[in-house]
Amino acid sequence: MTTETKTVCFKCGQDVKYYDSVLRIIRTKGRKTRQIKIQRFRCLHCGCIHRNLPDDVFPYKQYEAEIIRGVLEGFITPETIGYEDYPCEMTMIRWKSQIIHFPL
């Protein structure tokens, strides 16, 4: 998990303070899942809450970043051996259509 903390709000630019943490389930290879703790920060000015995501997790995605990158780079396809462990074909198509939003 990233040890860097956010120091300013993305909306208003004011300071943020640690608020709490939440558990998030991440799907990994081999049909396994793991839980990670996500820190949340609250803006002292506007009250907006921000999550501090680690590098191996994309916002709003339940699969780890390595799997998503594999799909986007063409290493993981519906024809991949062990395909049943990966996302369905429609999910892969949707990720490819959203490629501009994922940092590679």
Tab-separated table of C-alpha atoms in Angstrom:
chain	number	residue	atom	x	y	z
A	1	MET	CA	0.000	0.000	0.000
A	2	THR	CA	1.211	3.457	-0.756
A	3	THR	CA	2.584	5.242	2.277
A	4	GLU	CA	2.157	8.700	0.769
A	5	THR	CA	-0.821	10.621	2.092
A	6	LYS	CA	-2.805	13.201	0.226
A	7	THR	CA	-2.147	16.637	1.586
A	8	VAL	CA	-4.624	18.701	-0.424
A	9	CYS	CA	-8.194	18.313	-1.635
A	10	PHE	CA	-8.567	17.731	-5.378
A	11	LYS	CA	-11.701	19.897	-5.482
A	12	CYS	CA	-10.768	22.991	-3.496
A	13	GLY	CA	-7.005	22.673	-2.867
A	14	GLN	CA	-7.295	22.898	0.933
A	15	ASP	CA	-5.707	20.550	3.490
A	16	VAL	CA	-7.133	17.091	4.153
A	17	LYS	CA	-7.019	15.026	7.336
A	18	TYR	CA	-7.142	11.253	7.899
A	19	TYR	CA	-10.805	10.284	8.296
A	20	ASP	CA	-11.009	6.468	8.464
A	21	SER	CA	-10.283	3.333	6.462
A	22	VAL	CA	-12.451	0.821	4.622
A	23	LEU	CA	-11.873	-2.744	3.449
A	24	ARG	CA	-12.008	-3.483	-0.263
A	25	ILE	CA	-12.051	-6.917	-1.892
A	26	ILE	CA	-9.682	-7.320	-4.840
A	27	ARG	CA	-9.935	-10.204	-7.323
A	28	THR	CA	-6.575	-11.707	-8.239
A	29	LYS	CA	-5.283	-14.626	-10.315
A	30	GLY	CA	-6.587	-18.136	-9.769
A	31	ARG	CA	-10.051	-17.032	-8.588
A	32	LYS	CA	-8.523	-15.791	-5.353
A	33	THR	CA	-9.525	-12.649	-3.538
A	34	ARG	CA	-7.776	-10.508	-0.980
A	35	GLN	CA	-8.883	-7.670	1.215
A	36	ILE	CA	-6.966	-4.442	1.430
A	37	LYS	CA	-7.422	-1.492	3.713
A	38	ILE	CA	-8.045	1.807	1.913
A	39	GLN	CA	-7.358	5.027	3.817
A	40	ARG	CA	-9.879	7.827	3.466
A	41	PHE	CA	-9.176	11.506	3.978
A	42	ARG	CA	-11.611	14.371	4.565
A	43	CYS	CA	-11.128	17.928	3.372
A	44	LEU	CA	-11.113	20.378	6.269
A	45	HIS	CA	-12.696	23.068	4.085
A	46	CYS	CA	-15.365	21.481	1.845
A	47	GLY	CA	-15.835	18.129	3.632
A	48	CYS	CA	-15.138	16.068	0.499
A	49	ILE	CA	-13.825	12.548	1.187
A	50	HIS	CA	-10.908	11.149	-0.858
A	51	ARG	CA	-9.570	7.580	-0.939
A	52	ASN	CA	-5.856	6.869	-1.039
A	53	LEU	CA	-5.628	3.909	-3.464
A	54	PRO	CA	-2.482	1.779	-3.777
A	55	ASP	CA	-0.773	1.496	-7.171
A	56	ASP	CA	-2.068	-2.037	-7.832
A	57	VAL	CA	-5.747	-0.972	-7.700
A	58	PHE	CA	-7.745	1.140	-10.155
A	59	PRO	CA	-10.686	3.261	-8.980
A	60	TYR	CA	-14.078	1.527	-9.270
A	61	LYS	CA	-12.533	-1.790	-10.404
A	62	GLN	CA	-12.568	-5.032	-8.449
A	63	TYR	CA	-9.755	-6.748	-10.388
A	64	GLU	CA	-6.133	-5.999	-9.571
A	65	ALA	CA	-4.343	-3.626	-11.917
A	66	GLU	CA	-2.038	-6.360	-13.272
A	67	ILE	CA	-5.015	-8.243	-14.750
A	68	ILE	CA	-6.542	-5.083	-16.235
A	69	ARG	CA	-3.196	-4.085	-17.768
A	70	GLY	CA	-2.833	-7.618	-19.187
A	71	VAL	CA	-6.196	-7.273	-20.932
A	72	LEU	CA	-5.406	-3.788	-22.259
A	73	GLU	CA	-1.991	-4.862	-23.564
A	74	GLY	CA	-3.434	-8.004	-25.194
A	75	PHE	CA	-1.708	-10.585	-22.971
A	76	ILE	CA	-5.029	-11.783	-21.529
A	77	THR	CA	-7.779	-12.612	-24.028
A	78	PRO	CA	-10.853	-14.874	-24.021
A	79	GLU	CA	-8.611	-17.505	-25.679
A	80	THR	CA	-6.020	-17.398	-22.879
A	81	ILE	CA	-5.432	-20.769	-21.200
A	82	GLY	CA	-7.028	-20.574	-17.776
A	83	TYR	CA	-9.513	-18.006	-19.109
A	84	GLU	CA	-12.114	-19.056	-16.552
A	85	ASP	CA	-10.002	-17.324	-13.899
A	86	TYR	CA	-10.242	-13.976	-15.670
A	87	PRO	CA	-13.051	-11.483	-16.290
A	88	CYS	CA	-15.728	-12.255	-18.853
A	89	GLU	CA	-15.288	-11.174	-22.465
A	90	MET	CA	-17.749	-8.269	-22.146
A	91	THR	CA	-15.795	-6.893	-19.179
A	92	MET	CA	-12.596	-7.048	-21.242
A	93	ILE	CA	-14.304	-5.198	-24.113
A	94	ARG	CA	-15.577	-2.518	-21.714
A	95	TRP	CA	-12.083	-2.029	-20.235
A	96	LYS	CA	-10.635	-1.583	-23.725
A	97	SER	CA	-13.240	1.070	-24.504
A	98	GLN	CA	-12.250	2.910	-21.289
A	99	ILE	CA	-8.495	2.714	-21.973
A	100	ILE	CA	-7.961	6.469	-21.726
A	101	HIS	CA	-8.968	6.365	-18.045
A	102	PHE	CA	-6.439	3.696	-16.948
A	103	PRO	CA	-2.840	4.687	-16.300
A	104	LEU	CA	-0.598	2.063	-17.869
